[in-house]
XYZ file of C-alpha atoms in Angstrom:
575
model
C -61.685 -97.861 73.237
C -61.932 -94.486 71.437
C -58.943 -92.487 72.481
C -60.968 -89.361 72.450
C -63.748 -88.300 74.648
C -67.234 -86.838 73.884
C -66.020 -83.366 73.730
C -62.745 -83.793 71.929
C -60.321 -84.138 74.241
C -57.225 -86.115 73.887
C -58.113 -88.804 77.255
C -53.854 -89.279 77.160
C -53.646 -84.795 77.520
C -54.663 -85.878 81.188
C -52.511 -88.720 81.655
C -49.701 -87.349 84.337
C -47.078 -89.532 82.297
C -44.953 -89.537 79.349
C -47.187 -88.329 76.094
C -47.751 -85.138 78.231
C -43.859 -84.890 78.680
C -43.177 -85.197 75.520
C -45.425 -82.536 73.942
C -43.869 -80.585 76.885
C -40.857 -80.940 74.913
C -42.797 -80.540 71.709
C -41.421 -84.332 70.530
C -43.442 -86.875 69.082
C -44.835 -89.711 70.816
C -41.728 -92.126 69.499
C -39.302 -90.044 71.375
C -36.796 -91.887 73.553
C -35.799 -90.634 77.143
C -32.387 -89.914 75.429
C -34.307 -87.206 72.900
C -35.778 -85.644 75.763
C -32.482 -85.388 77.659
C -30.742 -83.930 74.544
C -33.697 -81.279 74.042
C -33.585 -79.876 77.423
C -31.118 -81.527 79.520
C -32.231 -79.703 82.821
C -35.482 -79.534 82.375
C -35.668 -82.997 82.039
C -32.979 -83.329 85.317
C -36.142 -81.988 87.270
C -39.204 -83.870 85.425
C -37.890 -86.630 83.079
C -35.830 -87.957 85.990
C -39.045 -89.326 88.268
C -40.378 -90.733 85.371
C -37.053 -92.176 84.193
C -36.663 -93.813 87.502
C -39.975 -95.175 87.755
C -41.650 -92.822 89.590
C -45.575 -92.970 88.866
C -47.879 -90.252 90.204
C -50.698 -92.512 90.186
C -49.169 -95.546 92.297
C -46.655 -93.669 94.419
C -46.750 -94.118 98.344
C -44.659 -91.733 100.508
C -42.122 -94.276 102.779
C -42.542 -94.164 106.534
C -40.174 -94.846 108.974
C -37.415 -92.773 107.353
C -37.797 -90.012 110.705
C -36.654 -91.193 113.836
C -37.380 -89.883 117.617
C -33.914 -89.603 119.450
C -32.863 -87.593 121.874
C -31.311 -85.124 120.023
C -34.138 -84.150 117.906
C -36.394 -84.091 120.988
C -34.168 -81.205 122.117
C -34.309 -79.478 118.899
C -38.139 -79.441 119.007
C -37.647 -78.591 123.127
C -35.598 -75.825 121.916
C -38.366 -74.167 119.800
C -41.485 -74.939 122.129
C -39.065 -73.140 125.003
C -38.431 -70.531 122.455
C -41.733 -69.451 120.309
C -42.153 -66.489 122.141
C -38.668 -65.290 120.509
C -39.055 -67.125 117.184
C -42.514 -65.024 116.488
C -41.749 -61.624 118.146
C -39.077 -61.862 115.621
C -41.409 -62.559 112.839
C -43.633 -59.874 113.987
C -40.536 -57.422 114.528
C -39.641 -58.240 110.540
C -43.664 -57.485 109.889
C -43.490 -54.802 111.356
C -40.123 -53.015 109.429
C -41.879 -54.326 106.180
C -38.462 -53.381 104.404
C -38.029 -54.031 100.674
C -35.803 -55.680 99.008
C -32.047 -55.041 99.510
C -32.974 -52.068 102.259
C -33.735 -54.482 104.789
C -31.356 -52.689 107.401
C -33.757 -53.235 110.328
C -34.893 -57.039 109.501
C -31.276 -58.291 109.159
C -30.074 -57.200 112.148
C -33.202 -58.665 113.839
C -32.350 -62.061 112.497
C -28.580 -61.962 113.026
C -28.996 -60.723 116.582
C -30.833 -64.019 117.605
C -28.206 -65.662 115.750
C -25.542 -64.533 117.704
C -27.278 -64.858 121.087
C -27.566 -68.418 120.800
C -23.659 -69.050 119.793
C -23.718 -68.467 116.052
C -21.039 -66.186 114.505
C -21.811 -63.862 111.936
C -20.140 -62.798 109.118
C -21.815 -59.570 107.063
C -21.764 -58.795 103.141
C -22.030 -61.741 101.798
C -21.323 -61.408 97.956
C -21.382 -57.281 98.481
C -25.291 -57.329 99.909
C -24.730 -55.132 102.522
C -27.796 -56.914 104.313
C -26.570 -60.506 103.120
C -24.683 -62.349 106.149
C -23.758 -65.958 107.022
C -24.259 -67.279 110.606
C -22.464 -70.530 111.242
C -22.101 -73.058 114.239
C -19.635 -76.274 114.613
C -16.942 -76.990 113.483
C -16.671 -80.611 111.912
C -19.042 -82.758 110.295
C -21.168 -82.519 107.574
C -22.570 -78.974 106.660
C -26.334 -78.429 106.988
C -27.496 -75.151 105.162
C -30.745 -72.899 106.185
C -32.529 -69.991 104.605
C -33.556 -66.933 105.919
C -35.378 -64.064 103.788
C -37.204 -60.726 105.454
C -37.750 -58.983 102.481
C -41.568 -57.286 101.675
C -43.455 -56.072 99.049
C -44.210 -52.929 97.259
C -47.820 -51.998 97.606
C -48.815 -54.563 100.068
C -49.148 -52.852 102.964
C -52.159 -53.991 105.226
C -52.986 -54.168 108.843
C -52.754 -57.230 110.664
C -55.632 -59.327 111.510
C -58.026 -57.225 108.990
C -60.288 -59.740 106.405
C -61.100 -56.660 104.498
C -58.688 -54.686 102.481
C -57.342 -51.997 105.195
C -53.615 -50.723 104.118
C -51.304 -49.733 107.364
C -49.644 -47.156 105.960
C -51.542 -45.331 102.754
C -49.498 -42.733 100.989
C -52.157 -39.807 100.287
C -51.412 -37.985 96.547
C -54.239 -36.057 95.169
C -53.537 -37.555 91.568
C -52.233 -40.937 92.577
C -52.315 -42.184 95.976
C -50.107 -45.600 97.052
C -49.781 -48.377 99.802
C -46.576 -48.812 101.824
C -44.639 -51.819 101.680
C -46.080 -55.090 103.647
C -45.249 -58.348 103.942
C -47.446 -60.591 100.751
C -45.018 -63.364 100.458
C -44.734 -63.880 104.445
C -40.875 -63.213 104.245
C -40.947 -61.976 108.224
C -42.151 -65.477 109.196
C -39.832 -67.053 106.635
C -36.897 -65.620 108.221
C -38.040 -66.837 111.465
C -38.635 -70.155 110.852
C -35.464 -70.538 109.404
C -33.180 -68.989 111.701
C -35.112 -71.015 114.284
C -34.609 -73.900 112.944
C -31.168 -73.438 112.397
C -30.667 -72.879 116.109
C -32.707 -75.557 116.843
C -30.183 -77.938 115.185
C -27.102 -76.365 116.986
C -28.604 -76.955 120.363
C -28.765 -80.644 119.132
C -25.604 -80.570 118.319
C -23.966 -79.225 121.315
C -26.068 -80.993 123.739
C -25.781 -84.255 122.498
C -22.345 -83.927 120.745
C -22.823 -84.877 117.258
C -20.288 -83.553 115.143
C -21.993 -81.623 112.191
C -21.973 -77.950 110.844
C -25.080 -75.227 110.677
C -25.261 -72.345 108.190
C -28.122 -70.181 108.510
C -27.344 -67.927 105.081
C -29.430 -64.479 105.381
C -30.568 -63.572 101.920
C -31.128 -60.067 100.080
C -33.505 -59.102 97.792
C -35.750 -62.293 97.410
C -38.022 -61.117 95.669
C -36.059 -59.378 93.275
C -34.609 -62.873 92.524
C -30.969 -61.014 93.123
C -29.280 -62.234 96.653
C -28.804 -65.893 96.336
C -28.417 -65.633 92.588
C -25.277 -63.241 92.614
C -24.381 -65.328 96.359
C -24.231 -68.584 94.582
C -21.791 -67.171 91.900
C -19.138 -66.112 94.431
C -19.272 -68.897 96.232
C -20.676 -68.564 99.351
C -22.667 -71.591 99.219
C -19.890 -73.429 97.850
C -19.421 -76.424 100.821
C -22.433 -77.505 101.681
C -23.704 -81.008 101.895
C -27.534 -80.384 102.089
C -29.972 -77.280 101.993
C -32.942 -77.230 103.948
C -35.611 -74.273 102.676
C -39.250 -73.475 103.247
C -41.293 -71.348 101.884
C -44.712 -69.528 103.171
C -47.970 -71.178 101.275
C -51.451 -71.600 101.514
C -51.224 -75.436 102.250
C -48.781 -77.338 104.222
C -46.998 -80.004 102.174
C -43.309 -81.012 101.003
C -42.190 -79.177 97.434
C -41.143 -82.062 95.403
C -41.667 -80.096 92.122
C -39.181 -77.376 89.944
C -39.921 -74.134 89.724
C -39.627 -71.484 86.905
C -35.798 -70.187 85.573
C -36.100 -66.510 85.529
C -34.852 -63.339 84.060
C -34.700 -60.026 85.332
C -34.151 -56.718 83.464
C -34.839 -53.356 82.816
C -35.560 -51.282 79.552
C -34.870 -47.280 79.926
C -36.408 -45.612 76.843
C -34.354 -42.238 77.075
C -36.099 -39.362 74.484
C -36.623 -35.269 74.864
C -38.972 -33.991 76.994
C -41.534 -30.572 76.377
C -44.846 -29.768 77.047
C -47.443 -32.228 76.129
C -50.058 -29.307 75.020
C -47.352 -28.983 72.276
C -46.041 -32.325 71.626
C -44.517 -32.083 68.003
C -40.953 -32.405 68.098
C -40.962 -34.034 71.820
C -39.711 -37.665 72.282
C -41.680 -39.567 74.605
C -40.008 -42.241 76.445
C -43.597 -43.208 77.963
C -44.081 -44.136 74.508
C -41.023 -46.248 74.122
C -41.854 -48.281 77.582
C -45.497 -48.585 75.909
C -44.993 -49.854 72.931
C -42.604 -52.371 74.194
C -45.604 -53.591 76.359
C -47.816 -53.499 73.619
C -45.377 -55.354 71.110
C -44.736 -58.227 74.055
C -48.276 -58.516 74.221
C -48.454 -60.025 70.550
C -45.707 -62.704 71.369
C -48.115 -64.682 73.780
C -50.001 -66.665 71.166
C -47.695 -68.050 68.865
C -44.655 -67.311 70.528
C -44.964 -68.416 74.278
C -44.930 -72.113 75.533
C -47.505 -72.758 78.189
C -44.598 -73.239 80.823
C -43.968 -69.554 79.519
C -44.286 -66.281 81.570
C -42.956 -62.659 81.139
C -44.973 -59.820 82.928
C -43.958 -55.795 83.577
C -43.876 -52.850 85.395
C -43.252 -49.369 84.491
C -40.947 -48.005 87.240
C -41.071 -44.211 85.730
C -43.793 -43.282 84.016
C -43.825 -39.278 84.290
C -45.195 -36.993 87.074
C -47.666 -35.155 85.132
C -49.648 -35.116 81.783
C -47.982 -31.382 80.477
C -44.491 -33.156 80.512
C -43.478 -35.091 78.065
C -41.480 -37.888 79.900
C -38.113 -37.777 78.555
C -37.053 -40.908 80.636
C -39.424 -44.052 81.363
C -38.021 -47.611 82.548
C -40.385 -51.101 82.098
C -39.351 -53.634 84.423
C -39.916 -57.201 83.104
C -39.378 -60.570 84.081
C -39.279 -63.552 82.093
C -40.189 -67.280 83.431
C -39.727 -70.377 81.285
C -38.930 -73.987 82.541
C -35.324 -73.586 81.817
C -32.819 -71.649 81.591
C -32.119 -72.209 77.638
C -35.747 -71.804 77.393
C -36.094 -68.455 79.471
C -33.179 -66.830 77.312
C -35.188 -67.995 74.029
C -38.187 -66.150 75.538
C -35.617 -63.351 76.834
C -34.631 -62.979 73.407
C -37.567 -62.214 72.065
C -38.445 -59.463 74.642
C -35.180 -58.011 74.321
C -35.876 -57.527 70.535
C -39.141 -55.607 70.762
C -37.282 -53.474 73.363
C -34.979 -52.603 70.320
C -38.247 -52.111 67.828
C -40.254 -50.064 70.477
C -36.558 -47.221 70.546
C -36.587 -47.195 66.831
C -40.409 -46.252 66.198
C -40.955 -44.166 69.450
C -37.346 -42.569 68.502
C -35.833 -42.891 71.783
C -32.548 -44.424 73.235
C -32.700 -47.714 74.331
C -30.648 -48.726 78.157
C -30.856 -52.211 78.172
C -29.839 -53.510 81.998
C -30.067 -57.479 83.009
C -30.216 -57.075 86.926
C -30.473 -61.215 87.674
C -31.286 -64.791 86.355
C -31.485 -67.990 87.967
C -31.777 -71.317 87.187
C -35.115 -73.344 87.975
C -35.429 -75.361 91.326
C -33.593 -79.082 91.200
C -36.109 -81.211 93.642
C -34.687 -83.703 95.610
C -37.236 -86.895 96.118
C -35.324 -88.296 99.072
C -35.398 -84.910 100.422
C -39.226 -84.315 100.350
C -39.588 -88.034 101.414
C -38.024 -87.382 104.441
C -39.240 -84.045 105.339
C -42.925 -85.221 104.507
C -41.823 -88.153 107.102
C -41.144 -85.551 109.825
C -43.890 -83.305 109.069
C -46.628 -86.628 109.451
C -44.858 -87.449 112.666
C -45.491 -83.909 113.873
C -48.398 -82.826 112.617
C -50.161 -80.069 110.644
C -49.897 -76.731 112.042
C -52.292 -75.950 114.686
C -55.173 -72.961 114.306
C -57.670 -71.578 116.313
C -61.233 -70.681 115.528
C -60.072 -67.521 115.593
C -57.613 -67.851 113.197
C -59.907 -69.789 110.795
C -62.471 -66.908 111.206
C -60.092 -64.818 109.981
C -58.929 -66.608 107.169
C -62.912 -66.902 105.786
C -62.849 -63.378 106.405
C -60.269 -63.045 103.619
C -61.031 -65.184 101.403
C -65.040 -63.584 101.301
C -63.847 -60.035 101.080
C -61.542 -61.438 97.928
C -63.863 -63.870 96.381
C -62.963 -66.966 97.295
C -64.782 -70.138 99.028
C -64.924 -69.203 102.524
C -63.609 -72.784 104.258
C -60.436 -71.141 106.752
C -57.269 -72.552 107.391
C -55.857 -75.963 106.369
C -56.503 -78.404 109.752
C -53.891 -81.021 107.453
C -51.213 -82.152 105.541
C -51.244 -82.184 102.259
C -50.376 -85.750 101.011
C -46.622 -85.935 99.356
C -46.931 -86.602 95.740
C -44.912 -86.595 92.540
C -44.463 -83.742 90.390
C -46.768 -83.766 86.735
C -44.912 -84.826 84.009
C -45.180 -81.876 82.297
C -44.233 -78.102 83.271
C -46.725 -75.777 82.372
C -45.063 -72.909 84.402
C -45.649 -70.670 87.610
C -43.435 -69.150 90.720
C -39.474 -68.524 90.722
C -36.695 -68.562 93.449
C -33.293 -67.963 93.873
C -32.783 -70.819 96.036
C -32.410 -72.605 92.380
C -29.718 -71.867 92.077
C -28.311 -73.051 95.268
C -30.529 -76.850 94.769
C -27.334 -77.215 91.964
C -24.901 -76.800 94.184
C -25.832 -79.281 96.740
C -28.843 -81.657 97.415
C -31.986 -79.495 98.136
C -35.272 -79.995 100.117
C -37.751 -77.720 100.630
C -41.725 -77.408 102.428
C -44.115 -75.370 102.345
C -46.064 -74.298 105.492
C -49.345 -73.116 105.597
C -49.232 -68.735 106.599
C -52.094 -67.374 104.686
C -55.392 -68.516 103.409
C -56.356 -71.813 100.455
C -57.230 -69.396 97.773
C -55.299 -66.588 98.450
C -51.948 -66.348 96.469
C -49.013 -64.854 97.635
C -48.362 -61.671 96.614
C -51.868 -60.678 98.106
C -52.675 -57.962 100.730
C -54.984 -61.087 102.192
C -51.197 -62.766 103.314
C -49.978 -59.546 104.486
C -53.183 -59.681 106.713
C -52.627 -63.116 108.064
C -48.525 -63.286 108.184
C -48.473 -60.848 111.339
C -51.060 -62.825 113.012
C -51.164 -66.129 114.651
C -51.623 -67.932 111.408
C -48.409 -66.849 110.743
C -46.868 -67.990 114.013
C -48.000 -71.518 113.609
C -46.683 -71.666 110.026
C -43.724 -70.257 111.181
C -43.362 -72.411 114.402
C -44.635 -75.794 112.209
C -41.663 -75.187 109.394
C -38.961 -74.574 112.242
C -40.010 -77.801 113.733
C -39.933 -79.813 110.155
C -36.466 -78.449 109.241
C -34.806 -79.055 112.744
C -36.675 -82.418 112.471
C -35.509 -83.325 109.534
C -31.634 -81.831 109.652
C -31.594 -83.480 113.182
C -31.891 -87.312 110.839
C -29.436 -86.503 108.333
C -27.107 -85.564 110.676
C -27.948 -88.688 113.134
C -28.341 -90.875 109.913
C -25.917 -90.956 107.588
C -27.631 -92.700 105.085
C -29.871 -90.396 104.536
C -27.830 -87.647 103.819
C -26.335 -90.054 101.142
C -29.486 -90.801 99.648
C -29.860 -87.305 99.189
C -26.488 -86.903 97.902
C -26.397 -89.704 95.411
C -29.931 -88.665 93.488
C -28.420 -85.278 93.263
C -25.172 -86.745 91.961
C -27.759 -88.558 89.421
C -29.897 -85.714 88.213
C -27.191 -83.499 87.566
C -25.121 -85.733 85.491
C -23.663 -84.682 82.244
C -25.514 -81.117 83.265
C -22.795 -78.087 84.304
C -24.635 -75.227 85.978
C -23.311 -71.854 85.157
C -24.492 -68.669 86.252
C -27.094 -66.296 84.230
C -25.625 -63.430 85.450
C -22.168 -62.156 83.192
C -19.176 -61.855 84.118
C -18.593 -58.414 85.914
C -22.217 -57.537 86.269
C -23.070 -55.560 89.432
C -25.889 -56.267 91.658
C -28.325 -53.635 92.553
C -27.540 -51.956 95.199
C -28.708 -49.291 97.892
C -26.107 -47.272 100.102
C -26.785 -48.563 104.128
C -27.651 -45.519 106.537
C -24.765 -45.149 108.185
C -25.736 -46.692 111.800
C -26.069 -49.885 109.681
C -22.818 -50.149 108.652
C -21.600 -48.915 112.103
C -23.318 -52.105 113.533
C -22.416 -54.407 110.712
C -18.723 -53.239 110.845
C -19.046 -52.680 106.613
C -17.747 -50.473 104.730
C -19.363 -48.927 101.759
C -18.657 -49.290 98.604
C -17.905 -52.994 98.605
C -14.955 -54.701 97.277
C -15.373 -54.256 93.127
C -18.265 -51.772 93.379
C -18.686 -48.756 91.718
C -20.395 -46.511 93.450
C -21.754 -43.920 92.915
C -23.366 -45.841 89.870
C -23.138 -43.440 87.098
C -26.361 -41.927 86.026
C -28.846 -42.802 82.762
C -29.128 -39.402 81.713
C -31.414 -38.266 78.505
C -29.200 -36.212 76.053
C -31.212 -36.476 73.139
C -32.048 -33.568 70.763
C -35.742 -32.936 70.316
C -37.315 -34.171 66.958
C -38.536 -32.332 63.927
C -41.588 -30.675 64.156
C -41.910 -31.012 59.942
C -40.563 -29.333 57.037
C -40.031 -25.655 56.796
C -43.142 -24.592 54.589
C -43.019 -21.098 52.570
C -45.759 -18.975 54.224
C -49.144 -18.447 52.927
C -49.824 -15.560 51.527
């Protein structure tokens, strides 16, 4: 049998196994599993090891029978059905604030006040995050770990329950008008589902006195890929024996995949400004931040893998065409598979950053704000979760809801067929990476066995980052994604806690992935986070004070002191 088809494909290119590894690796169809190890040792922790372990995407059956029904899970679930009114006026609260990313001042205290009224103590600044905390309960056993994020997105702004693009709050400029902040990513339910589920768990706990530990860690800046990251440095997740994460989606299924390593930085291009009808001499640094975009652009063919990503904004680009911008900052991040292969990329960026100064004639401020590592899956994780989840049951919509969701997806292209009424089946993750999404919680999956879902909050189609999940987070949808998640992670902690085993299962294949690998943080030594100053009610409430511990504040300013250019040589006049 030819191993070609009609049109010239390679049949084995779509073969979820090892030839498509191996070119992922870009080694030859002889390689062993010890040549893939040594060419990208944690790449390969994430993908080679299913394969290594005989793990085959097309025979693989999800277990049963790994979830059991006791009585202290039963008041874990009791606990949220008693309790949804207060798990999604919280999510709708967070909607509602639509703070961004490290100003949530509002959303934390939202989350750590239901904390605290159901017995958790709460301790504030985690890492220097002014709106980073850690709420814990118990105070012996093993030590369960939950996620909560509430921050939103720039631009997204959108009202709730809307299938046509309708921002909330629309920021009128005669020459460039903008959308408040909203909630694309679904971080409001999120946070809800996993401080519920957290508290969930501790009413298990003390009602039917098992002896384990709950940490419900509330994140900064998710989206900036900057809380956990800097978090995980310091140490505050340093302790735990499992994480339990979830993330908003557009289907409802256990992640059992990696995710992309990441970098984060920004490129000031500092020059000397004037008026643009009479530009010679002026130094643009508009120029600089475009011809860094433009040079980055010609690194995609030859130069970026397929598991490869870097993509830009330009933070300052001048407030009117007469002015010559003397100061312009590009905001990039960079995705690969890795982190060795996301610095290779980085590299590379970094360099036309340098290139774009020299011919634009600017000063180059070069700042690295964050980097993490990409996710480590844990298969006995997602087995169980994806146990609990069949046991309990897709999230439940209403023909309203799915109404709304075709709504959506018509007004933004898409095949009109509503909310998911299932569960996505568990399955394997491809052999080969050919990139996508980041997270922080990366970083903490090295640290300790990791399992995370996804939950179903906005519509199949519609990605994240879209005004279409900002539409649907605040809604019902929403609530049943959030209220579905809460119930798999309580489920779920509820049998690690009740079955030891488990939680050794978990433990061991972490043990196994990560061997020979050492993770070390992507951010230097004696970098500082971004930061914004809290209002000063926050810190009141918070008990904080500002600056943190090791933080210099105020930061001290990029400033453009550059002397304007030559307009040409000084010419004898004309007579």
């Amino acid at each position: 049998m030819s191993g070609h088809s009609e049109n010239g494909t390679d049949v084995n290119d779509f073969h979820p196994g090892r030839r498509r590894l191996l070119k992922m690796f870009g080694l030859g169809a002889t390689a062993t599993t010890a040549a893939i190890l040594q060419a990208d040792p944690v790449l390969a922790a994430t993908l080679g090891y299913d394969e290594k372990t005989g793990v085959s995407p097309t025979g693989y059956k999800a277990p049963k029978g790994l979830a059991r029904n006791t009585a202290a899970k039963q008041r874990a679930l009791d606990w949220i059905t008693a309790n949804e009114g207060a798990i999604t006026r919280l999510a709708d609260e967070v909607w509602g604030h639509a703070e961004l990313s490290l100003r949530e001042w509002k959303s934390s205290l939202a989350h750590a006040k239901l904390l605290k009224d159901n017995g958790f103590t709460v301790q504030w600044g985690a890492a220097g995050f002014p709106t980073a905390f850690v709420a814990s309960y118990g105070t012996e056993g093993p030590v369960i770990g939950f996620n909560a994020e509430y921050d939103a997105l720039p631009g997204l702004s959108q009202k709730k329950g809307v299938g046509a693009h309708d921002p909330l709050v629309y920021h009128y400029d005669a020459y460039g008008p903008t959308y408040g902040a909203g909630h694309g990513d679904a971080h409001n339910c999120l946070g809800a589902g996993g401080t519920a589920a957290a508290i969930a768990v501790a009413q298990a706990i003390r009602a039917g006195g098992l002896k384990a530990r709950v940490k419900l860690f509330g994140s900064a800046g998710e989206e900036q890929l900057v809380g956990k990251a800097y978090a995980v440095k310091k140490g505050v997740y340093d302790g735990l024996d499992a994480f339990l994460d979830w993330h908003p989606f557009n289907i409802t299924v256990p992640f059992w995949n990696t995710t992309s390593a990441l970098i984060s930085a920004t490129f000031t291009f500092l020059g000397a400004s004037g008026h643009g009808g009479t530009p010679l001499g002026n130094k643009s640094g508009l120029d600089g931040a475009l011809l860094m975009a433009t040079m980055s652009e010609y690194l995609r063919e030859k130069n970026v893998a397929p598991s490869g990503r870097f993509h830009y904004a330009i933070i300052n680009g001048g407030g009117a065409p007469n002015v010559t911008p003397d100061m312009c900052s590009i905001w990039f991040f960079v995705r690969e598979g890795s982190p060795a292969r996301a610095q290779v990329l980085y590299d590379k960026i970094v360099e036309c950053a340098r290139a774009a100064a020299q011919a634009s004639q600017t000063r180059l401020v070069h700042k690295f704000h964050a980097g993490t590592w990409n996710l480590l899956a844990n298969k006995a994780g997602a087995e169980l979760l994806n146990d609990n989840m069949q046991q309990i049951g897709a999230p439940k919509f209403t023909d309203a809801d799915h109404a709304l969701a075709k709504a959506v997806q018509k007004s933004l292209g898409k095949p009109e067929v509503g909310m998911p009424t299932g569960l996505t089946p568990l399955a394997p993750p491809a052999s080969a990476y050919t990139g996508g999404l980041a997270t922080d919680t990366a970083d903490i999956s090295w640290q300790a066995p990791t399992a995370v879902l996804l939950s179903a909050a906005y519509p199949p189609g519609i990605p994240n980052h879209n005004w279409g999940a900002t539409a649907t987070a605040g809604t019902n949808i929403g609530h049943q994604a959030t209220l579905s998640a809460a119930r798999y992670l309580a489920a779920g902690a509820v049998d690690l806690i009740e079955q030891p085993e488990l939680l050794d299962a978990m433990k061991q294949e972490f043990k196994d992935r990560t061997e020979g690998i050492t993770w070390t943080s992507m951010i230097p030594d004696g970098q500082q986070p971004p930061l914004y100053e809290p209002p000063a009610d926050f810190l009141a409430a918070t008990g904080q004070s500002w600056p943190p511990k090791g933080v210099t504040w105020p930061v001290p300013p990029v400033v453009a002191t550059e002397q304007l250019g030559t307009t040409g040589p000084n010419l004898a006049p004309v007579t």
